[in-house]
Amino acid sequence: MYSKKNISLVLTDTNEWPFLVMWANKHKIGRFKQTKKKVSKESALNILQDKSRNIFSIHNDGSVVGAVEIYNIDYINRSCYLSLIFDEDSEFRACGEYALGLALKHIFCRLNLYRVSSTIKLSDEDSISLFKKMGFETELVRKAHLYENGEHKTILEMGTLKPIFENNGR
Amino acid sequence: MEDKEYSKIELTQVDLTDAAMFKEFANSMYAQMLGFHEPLSTDDANSYITSFQNSYDKYIFAVRVQWPKDYKKSVVGFSFIRNVDWTARHAEILNIQTDENKNLVSPDDSVMVADALKMLVKYGFETLNLEKLYIEVFDGANYNKTLESIGFHVEGSRRLSKVLNGERVNSTVFAILRSDFK
């Protein structure tokens, strides 16, 4: 568990599969990467046992307000992808920076990875600002890479490296 | 490097008879490009090839070349279309070909390799009906001219994204939309 102020990240283990089923099957289905189908108990357990993924619930004052997914963990190249999901935009504004900071601490200081990337919709200016603030740079501009609500959209792939995280004094 | 003339080049299905050749590629210095980090046995190679046969999101091809005066076709490499996202209709492509000395050949250095790459792109658009293809190229590999001639554009670079032969290298991602395919 990681915590800062009243915000904490709690690693989801196999006993907490109901949390994953609930999150993955909410109205924003598909927010978890590569889980576009409805998530059953069995698939939730498979996800939680997958060593290339870590899923955390984000708690604010004791309530679950979001989730962090660290996925495509490549232990050879020491890289991964990160996804930050909040129920409400207000929770994102209140907790996003701390939650992201805690997630980066897990990635660089616990998993000892070297590189983390995140894919963000071009239209999501708040997320782009947050990730830039936390040391991420836009590396790829991927046109027509996401299909949502009947149209193709552009996404950015932003990345940061462990030396940058360390230099930022995190 | 002198480009050897060939009569015909094809992308064909990979049979289990190609497993031995595939195993050579997978156990070569290019193994990391294919995602292999440990030596492959013949059984592993067979399993890997078989895994493509029942998959809907990845495709493997043998690059077969017919040389003048030869009756048989030689396998000179393997091509892949993988990570197919059928909703967004895009996929990653990869093409690995070597010369007679088993050195990796880049498409900018060989008409044969460039032709195989173009065939792969054509397959992705005209047979799989995809809308976008992309390829990740590591620093030092000569792909720029060929990719640009086909219609690819640069999406950006991933900093220090891979470890190849003990060193961290950057990679550049090129992409092409169906409408840009020449």
mmCIF file of C-alpha atoms in Angstrom:
data_model
loop_
_atom_site.group_PDB
_atom_site.id
_atom_site.type_symbol
_atom_site.label_atom_id
_atom_site.label_comp_id
_atom_site.label_asym_id
_atom_site.label_seq_id
_atom_site.Cartn_x
_atom_site.Cartn_y
_atom_site.Cartn_z
ATOM 1 C CA MET A 1 0.000 0.000 0.000
ATOM 2 C CA TYR A 2 1.203 3.518 -0.761
ATOM 3 C CA SER A 3 -0.231 6.601 0.890
ATOM 4 C CA LYS A 4 0.126 10.338 0.888
ATOM 5 C CA LYS A 5 -2.202 12.801 2.586
ATOM 6 C CA ASN A 6 -5.490 10.883 2.756
ATOM 7 C CA ILE A 7 -4.923 9.186 -0.569
ATOM 8 C CA SER A 8 -3.677 5.650 -0.826
ATOM 9 C CA LEU A 9 -3.096 3.001 -3.450
ATOM 10 C CA VAL A 10 -3.969 -0.529 -2.439
ATOM 11 C CA LEU A 11 -2.704 -3.417 -4.531
ATOM 12 C CA THR A 12 -5.567 -5.596 -5.671
ATOM 13 C CA ASP A 13 -4.898 -9.260 -5.052
ATOM 14 C CA THR A 14 -6.927 -12.287 -6.055
ATOM 15 C CA ASN A 15 -9.185 -11.989 -2.992
ATOM 16 C CA GLU A 16 -10.435 -8.679 -4.266
ATOM 17 C CA TRP A 17 -11.714 -9.907 -7.613
ATOM 18 C CA PRO A 18 -15.181 -8.382 -6.945
ATOM 19 C CA PHE A 19 -13.577 -4.932 -7.021
ATOM 20 C CA LEU A 20 -12.089 -5.641 -10.437
ATOM 21 C CA VAL A 21 -15.346 -7.042 -11.795
ATOM 22 C CA MET A 22 -17.206 -3.977 -10.541
ATOM 23 C CA TRP A 23 -14.688 -1.532 -12.009
ATOM 24 C CA ALA A 24 -14.225 -3.254 -15.325
ATOM 25 C CA ASN A 25 -17.948 -3.604 -15.890
ATOM 26 C CA LYS A 26 -18.995 -0.076 -14.991
ATOM 27 C CA HIS A 27 -20.475 2.158 -17.625
ATOM 28 C CA LYS A 28 -16.970 3.083 -18.764
ATOM 29 C CA ILE A 29 -16.384 -0.510 -19.831
ATOM 30 C CA GLY A 30 -13.081 -1.025 -21.561
ATOM 31 C CA ARG A 31 -11.249 1.535 -19.502
ATOM 32 C CA PHE A 32 -9.046 -1.310 -18.348
ATOM 33 C CA LYS A 33 -6.785 -2.076 -21.257
ATOM 34 C CA GLN A 34 -7.406 -5.264 -23.164
ATOM 35 C CA THR A 35 -10.557 -6.035 -21.233
ATOM 36 C CA LYS A 36 -13.085 -4.972 -23.803
ATOM 37 C CA LYS A 37 -15.421 -7.855 -23.018
ATOM 38 C CA LYS A 38 -17.483 -8.053 -19.852
ATOM 39 C CA VAL A 39 -15.251 -9.268 -17.030
ATOM 40 C CA SER A 40 -16.361 -12.386 -15.174
ATOM 41 C CA LYS A 41 -14.969 -13.744 -11.927
ATOM 42 C CA GLU A 42 -12.801 -16.150 -13.878
ATOM 43 C CA SER A 43 -11.321 -13.512 -16.136
ATOM 44 C CA ALA A 44 -10.827 -11.166 -13.177
ATOM 45 C CA LEU A 45 -8.815 -13.854 -11.400
ATOM 46 C CA ASN A 46 -6.752 -14.421 -14.549
ATOM 47 C CA ILE A 47 -6.054 -10.698 -14.779
ATOM 48 C CA LEU A 48 -5.043 -10.515 -11.128
ATOM 49 C CA GLN A 49 -2.708 -13.489 -11.486
ATOM 50 C CA ASP A 50 -1.095 -12.037 -14.596
ATOM 51 C CA LYS A 51 2.429 -11.054 -13.646
ATOM 52 C CA SER A 52 2.564 -8.479 -16.422
ATOM 53 C CA ARG A 53 -0.131 -6.414 -14.662
ATOM 54 C CA ASN A 54 -0.582 -4.707 -11.303
ATOM 55 C CA ILE A 55 -3.922 -3.165 -10.426
ATOM 56 C CA PHE A 56 -4.395 -0.774 -7.523
ATOM 57 C CA SER A 57 -7.540 0.752 -6.123
ATOM 58 C CA ILE A 58 -7.244 4.452 -5.267
ATOM 59 C CA HIS A 59 -8.698 5.371 -1.898
ATOM 60 C CA ASN A 60 -9.491 8.901 -0.758
ATOM 61 C CA ASP A 61 -10.556 9.262 2.870
ATOM 62 C CA GLY A 62 -11.368 5.573 2.940
ATOM 63 C CA SER A 63 -13.549 5.478 -0.188
ATOM 64 C CA VAL A 64 -12.553 3.881 -3.468
ATOM 65 C CA VAL A 65 -12.488 6.647 -6.068
ATOM 66 C CA GLY A 66 -10.457 5.128 -8.861
ATOM 67 C CA ALA A 67 -7.961 2.594 -10.067
ATOM 68 C CA VAL A 68 -4.441 2.463 -11.387
ATOM 69 C CA GLU A 69 -3.529 -0.195 -13.878
ATOM 70 C CA ILE A 70 0.122 -0.962 -14.621
ATOM 71 C CA TYR A 71 0.193 -3.287 -17.616
ATOM 72 C CA ASN A 72 2.406 -4.703 -20.345
ATOM 73 C CA ILE A 73 5.148 -4.974 -17.734
ATOM 74 C CA ASP A 74 8.256 -6.016 -19.649
ATOM 75 C CA TYR A 75 10.830 -7.110 -17.080
ATOM 76 C CA ILE A 76 13.531 -7.630 -19.711
ATOM 77 C CA ASN A 77 13.345 -4.123 -21.170
ATOM 78 C CA ARG A 78 12.161 -2.758 -17.811
ATOM 79 C CA SER A 79 9.202 -0.890 -19.168
ATOM 80 C CA CYS A 80 5.468 -0.754 -18.636
ATOM 81 C CA TYR A 81 2.301 1.151 -19.416
ATOM 82 C CA LEU A 82 0.177 3.007 -16.897
ATOM 83 C CA SER A 83 -3.499 3.859 -16.866
ATOM 84 C CA LEU A 84 -5.203 6.116 -14.326
ATOM 85 C CA ILE A 85 -8.979 5.806 -14.001
ATOM 86 C CA PHE A 86 -11.310 7.863 -11.837
ATOM 87 C CA ASP A 87 -15.031 7.592 -11.302
ATOM 88 C CA GLU A 88 -15.546 11.337 -11.279
ATOM 89 C CA ASP A 89 -13.612 14.246 -12.758
ATOM 90 C CA SER A 90 -13.730 15.912 -9.342
ATOM 91 C CA GLU A 91 -11.849 12.972 -7.832
ATOM 92 C CA PHE A 92 -9.302 13.197 -10.631
ATOM 93 C CA ARG A 93 -8.690 16.845 -9.804
ATOM 94 C CA ALA A 94 -8.477 16.113 -6.076
ATOM 95 C CA CYS A 95 -6.357 12.980 -6.162
ATOM 96 C CA GLY A 96 -4.856 12.562 -9.602
ATOM 97 C CA GLU A 97 -1.458 14.058 -8.923
ATOM 98 C CA TYR A 98 -0.921 12.162 -5.681
ATOM 99 C CA ALA A 99 -2.196 8.909 -7.116
ATOM 100 C CA LEU A 100 0.058 9.219 -10.140
ATOM 101 C CA GLY A 101 3.020 10.046 -7.925
ATOM 102 C CA LEU A 102 2.388 6.984 -5.804
ATOM 103 C CA ALA A 103 2.060 4.811 -8.900
ATOM 104 C CA LEU A 104 5.358 6.092 -10.279
ATOM 105 C CA LYS A 105 6.992 5.351 -6.950
ATOM 106 C CA HIS A 106 5.779 1.755 -7.225
ATOM 107 C CA ILE A 107 6.989 1.475 -10.824
ATOM 108 C CA PHE A 108 10.459 2.920 -10.307
ATOM 109 C CA CYS A 109 11.243 2.136 -6.676
ATOM 110 C CA ARG A 110 9.478 -1.172 -6.149
ATOM 111 C CA LEU A 111 9.329 -2.827 -9.566
ATOM 112 C CA ASN A 112 12.672 -1.218 -10.531
ATOM 113 C CA LEU A 113 11.527 -0.476 -14.027
ATOM 114 C CA TYR A 114 13.254 2.101 -16.217
ATOM 115 C CA ARG A 115 10.485 3.440 -18.412
ATOM 116 C CA VAL A 116 6.748 4.013 -18.224
ATOM 117 C CA SER A 117 4.338 5.117 -20.925
ATOM 118 C CA SER A 118 0.726 6.117 -20.920
ATOM 119 C CA THR A 119 -1.768 6.559 -23.728
ATOM 120 C CA ILE A 120 -4.040 9.580 -23.430
ATOM 121 C CA LYS A 121 -6.713 10.936 -25.735
ATOM 122 C CA LEU A 122 -5.632 14.152 -27.458
ATOM 123 C CA SER A 123 -8.847 15.782 -26.232
ATOM 124 C CA ASP A 124 -8.091 14.974 -22.578
ATOM 125 C CA GLU A 125 -6.248 18.176 -21.749
ATOM 126 C CA ASP A 126 -6.441 17.719 -17.985
ATOM 127 C CA SER A 127 -4.696 14.363 -18.107
ATOM 128 C CA ILE A 128 -2.081 15.643 -20.535
ATOM 129 C CA SER A 129 -1.315 18.569 -18.191
ATOM 130 C CA LEU A 130 -1.065 16.280 -15.197
ATOM 131 C CA PHE A 131 1.281 13.844 -16.878
ATOM 132 C CA LYS A 132 3.472 16.687 -18.164
ATOM 133 C CA LYS A 133 3.650 18.073 -14.649
ATOM 134 C CA MET A 134 4.825 14.674 -13.443
ATOM 135 C CA GLY A 135 7.695 14.508 -15.940
ATOM 136 C CA PHE A 136 6.103 12.805 -18.927
ATOM 137 C CA GLU A 137 6.799 13.965 -22.483
ATOM 138 C CA THR A 138 4.751 13.330 -25.584
ATOM 139 C CA GLU A 139 6.606 10.709 -27.590
ATOM 140 C CA LEU A 140 4.048 9.544 -30.142
ATOM 141 C CA VAL A 141 1.069 11.242 -31.781
ATOM 142 C CA ARG A 142 -1.086 8.384 -33.017
ATOM 143 C CA LYS A 143 -3.815 9.407 -35.431
ATOM 144 C CA ALA A 144 -6.864 7.189 -35.866
ATOM 145 C CA HIS A 145 -5.577 4.876 -33.160
ATOM 146 C CA LEU A 146 -8.661 4.756 -30.969
ATOM 147 C CA TYR A 147 -12.200 4.021 -32.108
ATOM 148 C CA GLU A 148 -14.827 5.482 -29.805
ATOM 149 C CA ASN A 149 -18.434 6.551 -30.244
ATOM 150 C CA GLY A 150 -18.384 5.875 -33.953
ATOM 151 C CA GLU A 151 -15.211 7.721 -34.866
ATOM 152 C CA HIS A 152 -11.479 7.334 -34.948
ATOM 153 C CA LYS A 153 -9.564 9.539 -32.524
ATOM 154 C CA THR A 154 -5.982 10.628 -32.021
ATOM 155 C CA ILE A 155 -4.152 9.508 -28.913
ATOM 156 C CA LEU A 156 -0.872 10.621 -27.478
ATOM 157 C CA GLU A 157 1.640 8.240 -26.037
ATOM 158 C CA MET A 158 3.538 9.982 -23.261
ATOM 159 C CA GLY A 159 6.572 8.515 -21.549
ATOM 160 C CA THR A 160 8.997 9.154 -18.763
ATOM 161 C CA LEU A 161 12.195 7.545 -17.533
ATOM 162 C CA LYS A 162 13.524 6.646 -14.111
ATOM 163 C CA PRO A 163 16.341 9.264 -14.156
ATOM 164 C CA ILE A 164 13.744 11.983 -14.803
ATOM 165 C CA PHE A 165 11.624 10.708 -11.905
ATOM 166 C CA GLU A 166 14.653 10.710 -9.633
ATOM 167 C CA ASN A 167 15.750 14.183 -10.717
ATOM 168 C CA ASN A 168 12.300 15.522 -9.964
ATOM 169 C CA GLY A 169 12.921 14.486 -6.403
ATOM 170 C CA ARG A 170 9.880 12.167 -6.248
ATOM 171 C CA MET B 1 26.132 -5.022 -49.981
ATOM 172 C CA GLU B 2 25.283 -6.442 -53.386
ATOM 173 C CA ASP B 3 21.571 -7.138 -53.793
ATOM 174 C CA LYS B 4 21.137 -10.586 -55.311
ATOM 175 C CA GLU B 5 18.585 -10.751 -58.135
ATOM 176 C CA TYR B 6 15.583 -12.925 -57.538
ATOM 177 C CA SER B 7 12.920 -14.313 -59.871
ATOM 178 C CA LYS B 8 9.996 -14.205 -57.492
ATOM 179 C CA ILE B 9 9.206 -13.311 -53.902
ATOM 180 C CA GLU B 10 6.151 -14.441 -51.970
ATOM 181 C CA LEU B 11 4.659 -14.208 -48.523
ATOM 182 C CA THR B 12 3.260 -17.652 -47.818
ATOM 183 C CA GLN B 13 1.873 -19.641 -44.945
ATOM 184 C CA VAL B 14 4.357 -20.976 -42.422
ATOM 185 C CA ASP B 15 4.298 -24.756 -42.223
ATOM 186 C CA LEU B 16 5.738 -26.936 -39.533
ATOM 187 C CA THR B 17 8.401 -27.846 -42.083
ATOM 188 C CA ASP B 18 9.602 -24.245 -41.677
ATOM 189 C CA ALA B 19 10.017 -24.716 -37.926
ATOM 190 C CA ALA B 20 13.718 -25.446 -38.194
ATOM 191 C CA MET B 21 14.333 -22.216 -40.127
ATOM 192 C CA PHE B 22 12.147 -20.283 -37.707
ATOM 193 C CA LYS B 23 14.081 -21.718 -34.790
ATOM 194 C CA GLU B 24 17.291 -20.389 -36.380
ATOM 195 C CA PHE B 25 15.820 -16.908 -36.546
ATOM 196 C CA ALA B 26 14.469 -17.115 -33.026
ATOM 197 C CA ASN B 27 17.829 -18.214 -31.686
ATOM 198 C CA SER B 28 19.789 -15.570 -33.562
ATOM 199 C CA MET B 29 20.770 -12.097 -32.505
ATOM 200 C CA TYR B 30 17.390 -10.890 -33.792
ATOM 201 C CA ALA B 31 15.525 -12.932 -31.230
ATOM 202 C CA GLN B 32 14.699 -9.870 -29.201
ATOM 203 C CA MET B 33 12.913 -8.316 -32.164
ATOM 204 C CA LEU B 34 10.651 -11.344 -32.179
ATOM 205 C CA GLY B 35 10.177 -11.166 -28.422
ATOM 206 C CA PHE B 36 12.234 -14.242 -27.554
ATOM 207 C CA HIS B 37 14.594 -14.035 -24.631
ATOM 208 C CA GLU B 38 15.593 -17.658 -24.256
ATOM 209 C CA PRO B 39 16.697 -20.314 -26.726
ATOM 210 C CA LEU B 40 13.879 -21.996 -28.584
ATOM 211 C CA SER B 41 13.647 -25.748 -29.040
ATOM 212 C CA THR B 42 12.081 -27.317 -32.133
ATOM 213 C CA ASP B 43 8.972 -28.109 -30.083
ATOM 214 C CA ASP B 44 8.822 -24.470 -28.976
ATOM 215 C CA ALA B 45 9.091 -23.360 -32.599
ATOM 216 C CA ASN B 46 6.304 -25.758 -33.585
ATOM 217 C CA SER B 47 4.090 -24.479 -30.761
ATOM 218 C CA TYR B 48 4.798 -20.891 -31.677
ATOM 219 C CA ILE B 49 3.911 -21.450 -35.329
ATOM 220 C CA THR B 50 0.789 -23.396 -34.376
ATOM 221 C CA SER B 51 -0.346 -20.595 -32.063
ATOM 222 C CA PHE B 52 -0.769 -18.369 -35.099
ATOM 223 C CA GLN B 53 -3.035 -20.838 -36.849
ATOM 224 C CA ASN B 54 -5.812 -20.484 -34.309
ATOM 225 C CA SER B 55 -5.342 -16.809 -33.604
ATOM 226 C CA TYR B 56 -7.453 -13.941 -34.884
ATOM 227 C CA ASP B 57 -5.126 -11.133 -33.860
ATOM 228 C CA LYS B 58 -1.781 -12.210 -35.269
ATOM 229 C CA TYR B 59 -0.514 -13.563 -38.573
ATOM 230 C CA ILE B 60 2.850 -14.983 -39.607
ATOM 231 C CA PHE B 61 4.225 -15.431 -43.100
ATOM 232 C CA ALA B 62 7.330 -17.039 -44.510
ATOM 233 C CA VAL B 63 9.154 -14.866 -47.025
ATOM 234 C CA ARG B 64 10.032 -17.241 -49.856
ATOM 235 C CA VAL B 65 12.293 -16.293 -52.711
ATOM 236 C CA GLN B 66 12.947 -18.060 -55.976
ATOM 237 C CA TRP B 67 16.414 -17.451 -57.314
ATOM 238 C CA PRO B 68 17.196 -17.672 -61.029
ATOM 239 C CA LYS B 69 18.254 -21.184 -62.011
ATOM 240 C CA ASP B 70 16.852 -22.651 -58.775
ATOM 241 C CA TYR B 71 13.684 -24.765 -58.757
ATOM 242 C CA LYS B 72 13.108 -24.618 -55.029
ATOM 243 C CA LYS B 73 12.046 -21.534 -53.129
ATOM 244 C CA SER B 74 14.159 -20.526 -50.141
ATOM 245 C CA VAL B 75 12.843 -19.053 -46.932
ATOM 246 C CA VAL B 76 14.784 -15.837 -46.344
ATOM 247 C CA GLY B 77 12.764 -14.398 -43.520
ATOM 248 C CA PHE B 78 9.484 -14.081 -41.705
ATOM 249 C CA SER B 79 6.853 -11.368 -41.663
ATOM 250 C CA PHE B 80 4.246 -10.677 -39.031
ATOM 251 C CA ILE B 81 1.032 -8.761 -38.625
ATOM 252 C CA ARG B 82 0.325 -8.741 -34.899
ATOM 253 C CA ASN B 83 -1.535 -6.957 -32.113
ATOM 254 C CA VAL B 84 -4.514 -6.552 -34.414
ATOM 255 C CA ASP B 85 -7.106 -4.234 -32.880
ATOM 256 C CA TRP B 86 -10.242 -5.127 -34.843
ATOM 257 C CA THR B 87 -12.247 -2.290 -33.318
ATOM 258 C CA ALA B 88 -9.826 0.477 -34.203
ATOM 259 C CA ARG B 89 -8.744 -1.604 -37.213
ATOM 260 C CA HIS B 90 -5.012 -1.247 -36.842
ATOM 261 C CA ALA B 91 -2.094 -3.630 -36.381
ATOM 262 C CA GLU B 92 1.637 -3.755 -35.976
ATOM 263 C CA ILE B 93 3.825 -5.179 -38.737
ATOM 264 C CA LEU B 94 7.271 -6.681 -38.539
ATOM 265 C CA ASN B 95 9.514 -8.036 -41.260
ATOM 266 C CA ILE B 96 12.793 -9.830 -40.581
ATOM 267 C CA GLN B 97 14.966 -11.002 -43.447
ATOM 268 C CA THR B 98 18.575 -12.025 -43.579
ATOM 269 C CA ASP B 99 21.182 -12.474 -46.276
ATOM 270 C CA GLU B 100 23.144 -15.632 -47.016
ATOM 271 C CA ASN B 101 25.397 -14.913 -44.055
ATOM 272 C CA LYS B 102 22.420 -14.560 -41.712
ATOM 273 C CA ASN B 103 22.918 -10.811 -41.331
ATOM 274 C CA LEU B 104 19.784 -8.742 -40.916
ATOM 275 C CA VAL B 105 18.995 -6.813 -44.079
ATOM 276 C CA SER B 106 17.080 -3.556 -43.967
ATOM 277 C CA PRO B 107 14.652 -2.582 -46.737
ATOM 278 C CA ASP B 108 16.637 0.562 -47.608
ATOM 279 C CA ASP B 109 19.570 -1.726 -48.425
ATOM 280 C CA SER B 110 17.698 -4.334 -50.458
ATOM 281 C CA VAL B 111 15.008 -4.195 -53.106
ATOM 282 C CA MET B 112 13.969 -7.732 -52.136
ATOM 283 C CA VAL B 113 13.346 -6.765 -48.517
ATOM 284 C CA ALA B 114 11.537 -3.602 -49.579
ATOM 285 C CA ASP B 115 9.284 -5.648 -51.875
ATOM 286 C CA ALA B 116 8.437 -8.076 -49.075
ATOM 287 C CA LEU B 117 7.531 -5.174 -46.806
ATOM 288 C CA LYS B 118 5.261 -3.657 -49.451
ATOM 289 C CA MET B 119 3.532 -7.014 -49.914
ATOM 290 C CA LEU B 120 2.928 -7.224 -46.186
ATOM 291 C CA VAL B 121 1.391 -3.746 -46.111
ATOM 292 C CA LYS B 122 -0.781 -4.601 -49.127
ATOM 293 C CA TYR B 123 -2.004 -7.734 -47.350
ATOM 294 C CA GLY B 124 -2.894 -5.746 -44.261
ATOM 295 C CA PHE B 125 -5.010 -3.262 -46.210
ATOM 296 C CA GLU B 126 -6.430 -5.349 -49.051
ATOM 297 C CA THR B 127 -6.958 -8.729 -47.380
ATOM 298 C CA LEU B 128 -7.419 -7.963 -43.703
ATOM 299 C CA ASN B 129 -9.201 -4.695 -44.523
ATOM 300 C CA LEU B 130 -7.380 -2.779 -41.828
ATOM 301 C CA GLU B 131 -7.316 1.006 -41.692
ATOM 302 C CA LYS B 132 -3.873 1.585 -40.181
ATOM 303 C CA LEU B 133 -0.581 -0.252 -39.894
ATOM 304 C CA TYR B 134 2.430 0.688 -37.819
ATOM 305 C CA ILE B 135 5.971 -0.510 -37.367
ATOM 306 C CA GLU B 136 8.558 0.151 -34.671
ATOM 307 C CA VAL B 137 12.090 0.588 -35.970
ATOM 308 C CA PHE B 138 15.141 0.633 -33.743
ATOM 309 C CA ASP B 139 17.950 3.148 -34.145
ATOM 310 C CA GLY B 140 20.465 1.997 -36.707
ATOM 311 C CA ALA B 141 18.060 0.031 -38.887
ATOM 312 C CA ASN B 142 17.625 1.521 -42.376
ATOM 313 C CA TYR B 143 13.894 1.699 -42.972
ATOM 314 C CA ASN B 144 13.187 5.400 -43.471
ATOM 315 C CA LYS B 145 13.400 5.672 -47.281
ATOM 316 C CA THR B 146 11.377 2.537 -47.949
ATOM 317 C CA LEU B 147 8.696 3.358 -45.417
ATOM 318 C CA GLU B 148 8.325 6.927 -46.691
ATOM 319 C CA SER B 149 8.104 5.712 -50.278
ATOM 320 C CA ILE B 150 5.213 3.430 -49.328
ATOM 321 C CA GLY B 151 3.418 6.269 -47.534
ATOM 322 C CA PHE B 152 4.390 5.841 -43.875
ATOM 323 C CA HIS B 153 4.825 8.880 -41.620
ATOM 324 C CA VAL B 154 6.612 9.195 -38.277
ATOM 325 C CA GLU B 155 4.382 9.077 -35.208
ATOM 326 C CA GLY B 156 7.284 9.736 -32.864
ATOM 327 C CA SER B 157 10.134 8.138 -30.957
ATOM 328 C CA ARG B 158 10.172 6.101 -27.781
ATOM 329 C CA ARG B 159 13.212 7.042 -25.736
ATOM 330 C CA LEU B 160 15.507 4.238 -24.625
ATOM 331 C CA SER B 161 12.670 1.781 -25.012
ATOM 332 C CA LYS B 162 14.548 -1.443 -25.681
ATOM 333 C CA VAL B 163 17.720 -3.202 -24.678
ATOM 334 C CA LEU B 164 19.489 -4.644 -27.694
ATOM 335 C CA ASN B 165 22.831 -6.355 -27.309
ATOM 336 C CA GLY B 166 23.261 -4.869 -23.870
ATOM 337 C CA GLU B 167 22.538 -1.252 -24.809
ATOM 338 C CA ARG B 168 19.453 0.873 -24.451
ATOM 339 C CA VAL B 169 18.271 2.182 -27.802
ATOM 340 C CA ASN B 170 15.569 4.525 -29.028
ATOM 341 C CA SER B 171 12.886 3.377 -31.403
ATOM 342 C CA THR B 172 10.819 5.270 -33.952
ATOM 343 C CA VAL B 173 7.232 4.364 -34.712
ATOM 344 C CA PHE B 174 6.070 4.802 -38.300
ATOM 345 C CA ALA B 175 2.439 4.474 -39.317
ATOM 346 C CA ILE B 176 0.383 4.473 -42.462
ATOM 347 C CA LEU B 177 -3.317 4.968 -42.974
ATOM 348 C CA ARG B 178 -5.048 3.104 -45.746
ATOM 349 C CA SER B 179 -5.695 6.375 -47.565
ATOM 350 C CA ASP B 180 -1.946 7.096 -47.681
ATOM 351 C CA PHE B 181 -0.909 3.737 -49.136
ATOM 352 C CA LYS B 182 0.893 4.171 -52.472
#
